[in-house]
Coordinates of C-alpha atoms in Angstrom, one line a residue:
X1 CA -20.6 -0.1 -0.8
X2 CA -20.7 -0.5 2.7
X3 CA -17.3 0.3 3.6
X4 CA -13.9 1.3 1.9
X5 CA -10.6 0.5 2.8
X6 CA -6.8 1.6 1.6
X7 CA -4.5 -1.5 1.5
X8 CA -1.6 0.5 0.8
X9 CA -0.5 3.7 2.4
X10 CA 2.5 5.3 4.4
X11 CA 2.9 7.2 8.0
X12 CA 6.3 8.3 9.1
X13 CA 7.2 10.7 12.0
X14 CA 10.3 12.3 10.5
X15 CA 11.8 11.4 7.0
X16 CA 16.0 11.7 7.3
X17 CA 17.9 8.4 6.0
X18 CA 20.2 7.0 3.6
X19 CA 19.3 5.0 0.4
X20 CA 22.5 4.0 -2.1
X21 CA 24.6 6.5 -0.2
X22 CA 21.8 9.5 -1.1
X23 CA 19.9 11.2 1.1
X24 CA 16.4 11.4 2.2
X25 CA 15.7 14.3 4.2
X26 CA 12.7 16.9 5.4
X27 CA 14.1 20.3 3.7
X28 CA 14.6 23.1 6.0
X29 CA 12.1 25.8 5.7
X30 CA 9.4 24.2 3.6
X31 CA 8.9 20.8 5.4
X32 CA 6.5 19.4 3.0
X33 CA 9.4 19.1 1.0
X34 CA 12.4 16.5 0.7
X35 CA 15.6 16.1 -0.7
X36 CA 15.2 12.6 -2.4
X37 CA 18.1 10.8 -3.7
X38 CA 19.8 14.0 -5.0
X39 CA 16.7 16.2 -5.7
X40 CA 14.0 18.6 -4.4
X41 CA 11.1 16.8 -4.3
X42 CA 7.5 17.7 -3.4
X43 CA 6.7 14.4 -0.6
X44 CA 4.1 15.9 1.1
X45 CA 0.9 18.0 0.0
X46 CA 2.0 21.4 1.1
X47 CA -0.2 22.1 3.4
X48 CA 1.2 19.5 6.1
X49 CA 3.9 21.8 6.6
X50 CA 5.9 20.4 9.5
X51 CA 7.2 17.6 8.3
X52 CA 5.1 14.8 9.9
X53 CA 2.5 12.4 8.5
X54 CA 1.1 11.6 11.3
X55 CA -2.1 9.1 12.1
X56 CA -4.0 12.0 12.9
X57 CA -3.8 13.8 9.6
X58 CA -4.3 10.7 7.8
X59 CA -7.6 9.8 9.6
X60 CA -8.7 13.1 9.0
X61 CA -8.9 12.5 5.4
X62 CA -10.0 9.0 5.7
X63 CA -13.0 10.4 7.7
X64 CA -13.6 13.0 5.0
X65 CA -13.2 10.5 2.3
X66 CA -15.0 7.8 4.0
X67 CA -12.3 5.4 4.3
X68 CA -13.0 3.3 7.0
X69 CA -9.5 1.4 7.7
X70 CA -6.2 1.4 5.9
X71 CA -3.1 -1.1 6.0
X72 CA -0.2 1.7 7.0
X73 CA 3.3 -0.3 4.8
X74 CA 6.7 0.5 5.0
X75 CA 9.4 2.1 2.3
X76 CA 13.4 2.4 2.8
X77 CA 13.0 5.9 1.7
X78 CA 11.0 6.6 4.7
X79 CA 13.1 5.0 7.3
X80 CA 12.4 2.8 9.7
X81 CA 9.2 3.7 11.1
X82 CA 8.6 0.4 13.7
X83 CA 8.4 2.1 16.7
X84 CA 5.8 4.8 15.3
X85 CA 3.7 2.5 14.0
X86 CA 3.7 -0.2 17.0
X87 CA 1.9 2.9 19.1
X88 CA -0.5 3.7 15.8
X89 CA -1.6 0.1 15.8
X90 CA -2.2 0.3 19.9
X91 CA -4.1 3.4 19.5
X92 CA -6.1 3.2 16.6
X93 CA -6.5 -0.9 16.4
X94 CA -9.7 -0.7 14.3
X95 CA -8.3 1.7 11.8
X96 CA -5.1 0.6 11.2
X97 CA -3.3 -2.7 10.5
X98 CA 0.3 -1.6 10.5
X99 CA 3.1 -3.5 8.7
X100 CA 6.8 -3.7 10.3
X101 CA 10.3 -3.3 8.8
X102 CA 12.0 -6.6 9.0
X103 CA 15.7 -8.0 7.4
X104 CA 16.2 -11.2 9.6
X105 CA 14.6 -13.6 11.5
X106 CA 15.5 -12.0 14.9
X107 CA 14.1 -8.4 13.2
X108 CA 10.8 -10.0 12.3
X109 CA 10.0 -11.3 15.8
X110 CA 10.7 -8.0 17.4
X111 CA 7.7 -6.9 14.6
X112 CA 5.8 -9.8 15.8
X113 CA 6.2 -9.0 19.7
X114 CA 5.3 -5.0 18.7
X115 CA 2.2 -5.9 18.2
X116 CA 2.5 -5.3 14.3
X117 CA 1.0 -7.3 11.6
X118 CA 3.2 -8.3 9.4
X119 CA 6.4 -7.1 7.3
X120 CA 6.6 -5.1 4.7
X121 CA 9.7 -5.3 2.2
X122 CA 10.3 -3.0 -0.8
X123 CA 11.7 -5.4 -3.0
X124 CA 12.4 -2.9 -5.7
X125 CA 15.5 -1.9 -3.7
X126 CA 17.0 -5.1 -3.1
X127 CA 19.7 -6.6 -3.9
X128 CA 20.0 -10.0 -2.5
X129 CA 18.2 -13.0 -2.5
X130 CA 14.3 -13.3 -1.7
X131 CA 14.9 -17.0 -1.1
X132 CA 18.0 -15.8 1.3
X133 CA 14.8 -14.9 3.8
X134 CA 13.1 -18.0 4.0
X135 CA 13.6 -18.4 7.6
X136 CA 11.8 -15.0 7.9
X137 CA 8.9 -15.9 5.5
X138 CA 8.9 -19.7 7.2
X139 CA 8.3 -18.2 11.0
X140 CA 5.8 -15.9 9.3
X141 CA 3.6 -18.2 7.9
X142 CA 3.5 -20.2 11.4
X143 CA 2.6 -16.7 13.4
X144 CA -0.1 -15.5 10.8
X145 CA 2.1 -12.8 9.9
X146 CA 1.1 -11.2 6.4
X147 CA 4.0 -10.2 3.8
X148 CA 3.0 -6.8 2.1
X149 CA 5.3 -7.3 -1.1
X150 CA 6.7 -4.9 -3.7
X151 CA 8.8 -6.3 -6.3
X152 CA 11.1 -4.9 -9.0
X153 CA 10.9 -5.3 -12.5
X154 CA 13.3 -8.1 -12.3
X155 CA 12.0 -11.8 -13.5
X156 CA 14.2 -13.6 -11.2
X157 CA 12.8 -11.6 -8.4
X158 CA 9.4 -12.4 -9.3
X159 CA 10.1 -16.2 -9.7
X160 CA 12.1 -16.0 -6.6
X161 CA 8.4 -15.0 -5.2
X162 CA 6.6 -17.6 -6.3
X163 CA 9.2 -20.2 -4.9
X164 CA 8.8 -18.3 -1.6
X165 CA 4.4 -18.6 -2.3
X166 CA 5.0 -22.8 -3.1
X167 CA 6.8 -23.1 -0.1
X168 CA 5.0 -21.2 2.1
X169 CA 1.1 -21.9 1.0
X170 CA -0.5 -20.6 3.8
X171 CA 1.4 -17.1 4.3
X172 CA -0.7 -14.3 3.8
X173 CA 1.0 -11.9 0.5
X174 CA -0.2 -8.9 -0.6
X175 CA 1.8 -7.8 -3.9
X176 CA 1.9 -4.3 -4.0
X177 CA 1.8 -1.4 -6.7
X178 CA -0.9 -3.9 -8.9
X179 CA 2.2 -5.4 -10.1
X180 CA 3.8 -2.4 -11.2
X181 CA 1.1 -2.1 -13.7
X182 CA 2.6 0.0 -16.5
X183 CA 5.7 -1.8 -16.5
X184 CA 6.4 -5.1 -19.2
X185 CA 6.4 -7.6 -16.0
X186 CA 3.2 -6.3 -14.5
X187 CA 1.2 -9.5 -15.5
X188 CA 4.0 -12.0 -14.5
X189 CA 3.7 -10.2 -10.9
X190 CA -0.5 -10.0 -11.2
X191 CA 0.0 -14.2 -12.2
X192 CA 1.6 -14.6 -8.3
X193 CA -2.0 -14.3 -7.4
X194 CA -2.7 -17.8 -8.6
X195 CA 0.3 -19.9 -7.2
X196 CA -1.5 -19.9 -3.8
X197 CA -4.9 -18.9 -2.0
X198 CA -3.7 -16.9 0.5
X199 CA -2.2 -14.3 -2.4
X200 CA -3.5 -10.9 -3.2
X201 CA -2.6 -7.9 -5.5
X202 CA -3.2 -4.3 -4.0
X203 CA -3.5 -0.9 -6.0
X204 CA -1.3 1.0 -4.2
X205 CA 0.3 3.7 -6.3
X206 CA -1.8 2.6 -9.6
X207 CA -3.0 6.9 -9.9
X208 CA 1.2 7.3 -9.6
X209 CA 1.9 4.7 -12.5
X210 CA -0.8 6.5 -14.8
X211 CA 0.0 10.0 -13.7
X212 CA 0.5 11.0 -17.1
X213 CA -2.8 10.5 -18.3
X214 CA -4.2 11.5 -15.1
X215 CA -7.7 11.6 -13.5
X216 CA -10.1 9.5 -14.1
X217 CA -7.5 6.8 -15.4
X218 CA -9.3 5.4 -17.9
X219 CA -6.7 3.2 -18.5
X220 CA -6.2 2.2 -14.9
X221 CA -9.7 0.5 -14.6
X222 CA -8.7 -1.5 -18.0
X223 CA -5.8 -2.7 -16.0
X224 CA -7.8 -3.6 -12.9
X225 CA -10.5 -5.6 -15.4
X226 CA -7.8 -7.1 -16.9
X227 CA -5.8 -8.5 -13.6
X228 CA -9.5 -9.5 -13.0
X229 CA -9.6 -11.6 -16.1
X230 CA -6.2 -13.4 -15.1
X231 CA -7.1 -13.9 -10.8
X232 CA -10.0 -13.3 -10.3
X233 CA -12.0 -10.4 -8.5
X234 CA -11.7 -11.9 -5.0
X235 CA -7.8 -12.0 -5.4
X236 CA -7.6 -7.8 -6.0
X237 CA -7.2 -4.9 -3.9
X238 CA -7.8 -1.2 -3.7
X239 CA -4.7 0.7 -2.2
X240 CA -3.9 4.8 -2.2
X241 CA -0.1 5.3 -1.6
X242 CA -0.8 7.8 0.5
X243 CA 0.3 10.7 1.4
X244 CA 2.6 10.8 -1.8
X245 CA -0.3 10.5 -4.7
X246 CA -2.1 13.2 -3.0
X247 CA 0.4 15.9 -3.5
X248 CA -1.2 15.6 -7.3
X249 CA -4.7 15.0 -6.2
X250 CA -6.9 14.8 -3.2
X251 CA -7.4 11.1 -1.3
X252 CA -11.1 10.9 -2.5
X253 CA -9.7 11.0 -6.2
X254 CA -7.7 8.0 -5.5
X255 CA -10.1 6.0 -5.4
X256 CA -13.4 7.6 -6.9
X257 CA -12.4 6.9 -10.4
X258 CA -13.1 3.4 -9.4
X259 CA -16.7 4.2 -8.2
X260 CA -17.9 6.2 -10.9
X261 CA -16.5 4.0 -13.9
X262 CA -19.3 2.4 -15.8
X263 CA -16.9 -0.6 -17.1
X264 CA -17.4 -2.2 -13.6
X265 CA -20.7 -3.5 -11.7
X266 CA -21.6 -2.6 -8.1
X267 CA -20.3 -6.1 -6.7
X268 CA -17.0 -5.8 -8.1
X269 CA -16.2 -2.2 -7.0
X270 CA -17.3 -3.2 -3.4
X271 CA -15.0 -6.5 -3.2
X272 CA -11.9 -4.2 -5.0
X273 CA -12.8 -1.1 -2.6
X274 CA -13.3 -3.2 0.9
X275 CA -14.3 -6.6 1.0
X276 CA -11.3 -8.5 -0.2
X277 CA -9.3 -6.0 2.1
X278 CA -11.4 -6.6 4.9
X279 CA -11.1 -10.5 5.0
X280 CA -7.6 -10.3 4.0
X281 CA -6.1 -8.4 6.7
X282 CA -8.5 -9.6 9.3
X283 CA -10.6 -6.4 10.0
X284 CA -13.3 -6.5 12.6
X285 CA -15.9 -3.6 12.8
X286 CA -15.7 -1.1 11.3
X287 CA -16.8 2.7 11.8
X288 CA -19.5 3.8 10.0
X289 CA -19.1 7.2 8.6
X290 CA -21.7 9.2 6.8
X291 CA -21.2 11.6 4.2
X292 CA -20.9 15.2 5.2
X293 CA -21.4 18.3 2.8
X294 CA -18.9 20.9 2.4
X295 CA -19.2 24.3 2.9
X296 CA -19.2 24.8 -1.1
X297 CA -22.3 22.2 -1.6

């Protein structure tokens, strides 16, 4: 492969919001930490101790794990990170494609004016309407916007998303968490990918939904062969869920299972690790970055 890059990942400068009337919040003390809708909850890996997940930290393991660009999404649980990620995007344009939080029309032209490159909803948490955005997903398709999409395992939801696809045919839509892959409606979700050509499905959080079973997710890369079978190899998507999946194994992990599977050839591996992305999101070059030894080698 000549490149790899995460479509799926998080930055955030300071977690402390409300979700359903619960808190989200950096715990005193141990900052790595989080109280997360009423619990204790290891959110960060615990050496990033202060709190932040910043751009730098983040490139520092891309570098190590040779990850040459990532798309940086956004979660309610995380709060509103626009204006972090409008100066990540200006200062690292050829790392980074940065997605906005958006509810309206008027919210997703702000994104647009940032400088961001599209909107990122978590449509797990909603409660209203997809088609109630139209508007939004409309002005979107006209301003090249890209929709990074996670959806609930609700089937009005997900044919709520189609209607938006049908109407919208050239709006870029990444469906996130491959579908929600251990879920029942993980193939109804995968099957979006065919009711336009400008759909996608990303892996973000696919080591999270087969935690249990753990490293090297066998069962994972029989997912990702299957989704193959149903849209096709140019229509999927590598993605970490960083920094979250690494509090349970390192970033290389997340995505080395992939490489050294033997159920999957050398050209599929490279258009799931970097080539969909790259045409997808519109990378340009990218940085080349060897492989250096550690100090146990």
């Amino acid at each position: 492969m000549d490149y790899i890059i995460d479509a799926h990942s998080h930055l955030w400068l300071k977690q402390d919001t409300m979700v359903d009337g619960l808190a989200v919040k950096t715990l005193e003390g141990n900052s790595s930490r989080s109280m997360f809708l009423g619990e204790e909850r290891q959110m960060l890996p615990p050496f990033m101790i202060d709190g932040v997940n910043s751009a730098e930290v983040f490139l520092s393991n891309m570098d190590y794990a040779q990850v040459a660009a990532a798309v940086v999404v956004q979660e309610v649980i995380d709060g509103n990170q626009n204006a972090y990620l409008t100066e990540v995007q200006k200062k690292y344009p050829n790392r980074f494609c940065c997605m906005g939080m958006a509810n309206s029309l008027e919210e997703t032209m702000a994104v647009k004016a940032a400088g961001l490159k599209g909107v990122a909803i978590p449509g797990h948490r909603l409660k209203n309407s997809l088609l109630e955005w139209m508007p939004m997903f409309q002005y979107m398709e006209r301003e090249g916007m890209i929709l990074s999409m996670c959806l609930g395992e609700d089937p009005r939801q997900i044919a709520e998303m189609a209607e938006v696809i049908q109407q919208c045919p050239n709006l870029k839509v990444a469906i996130g968490h491959f579908g929600m892959v251990t879920t029942p409606i993980w193939e109804s979700q995968v099957r979006l990918a065919n009711e336009g050509p400008n759909v996608t499905v990303e892996s973000g959080g696919i080591t999270w939904l087969y935690n249990s079973e753990f490293y090297p997710y066998p069962s994972a890369i029989r997912s990702i062969r299957e989704a193959a079978d149903m849209v096709g190899w140019d229509k999927l998507m590598w993605g970490s869920d960083y920094p979250r999946t690494i509090t349970a194994i390192t970033y290389r992990m997340s995505y080395d299972f992939v490489c050294k599977s033997t159920e999957l050839t050398d050209e599929q591996k490279a258009l799931f690790l970097g080539e969909n992305a790259k045409k997808f999101y519109g990378f340009g070059e990218l940085v080349d970055l060897p492989y250096i030894k550690n100090m146990s080698e």
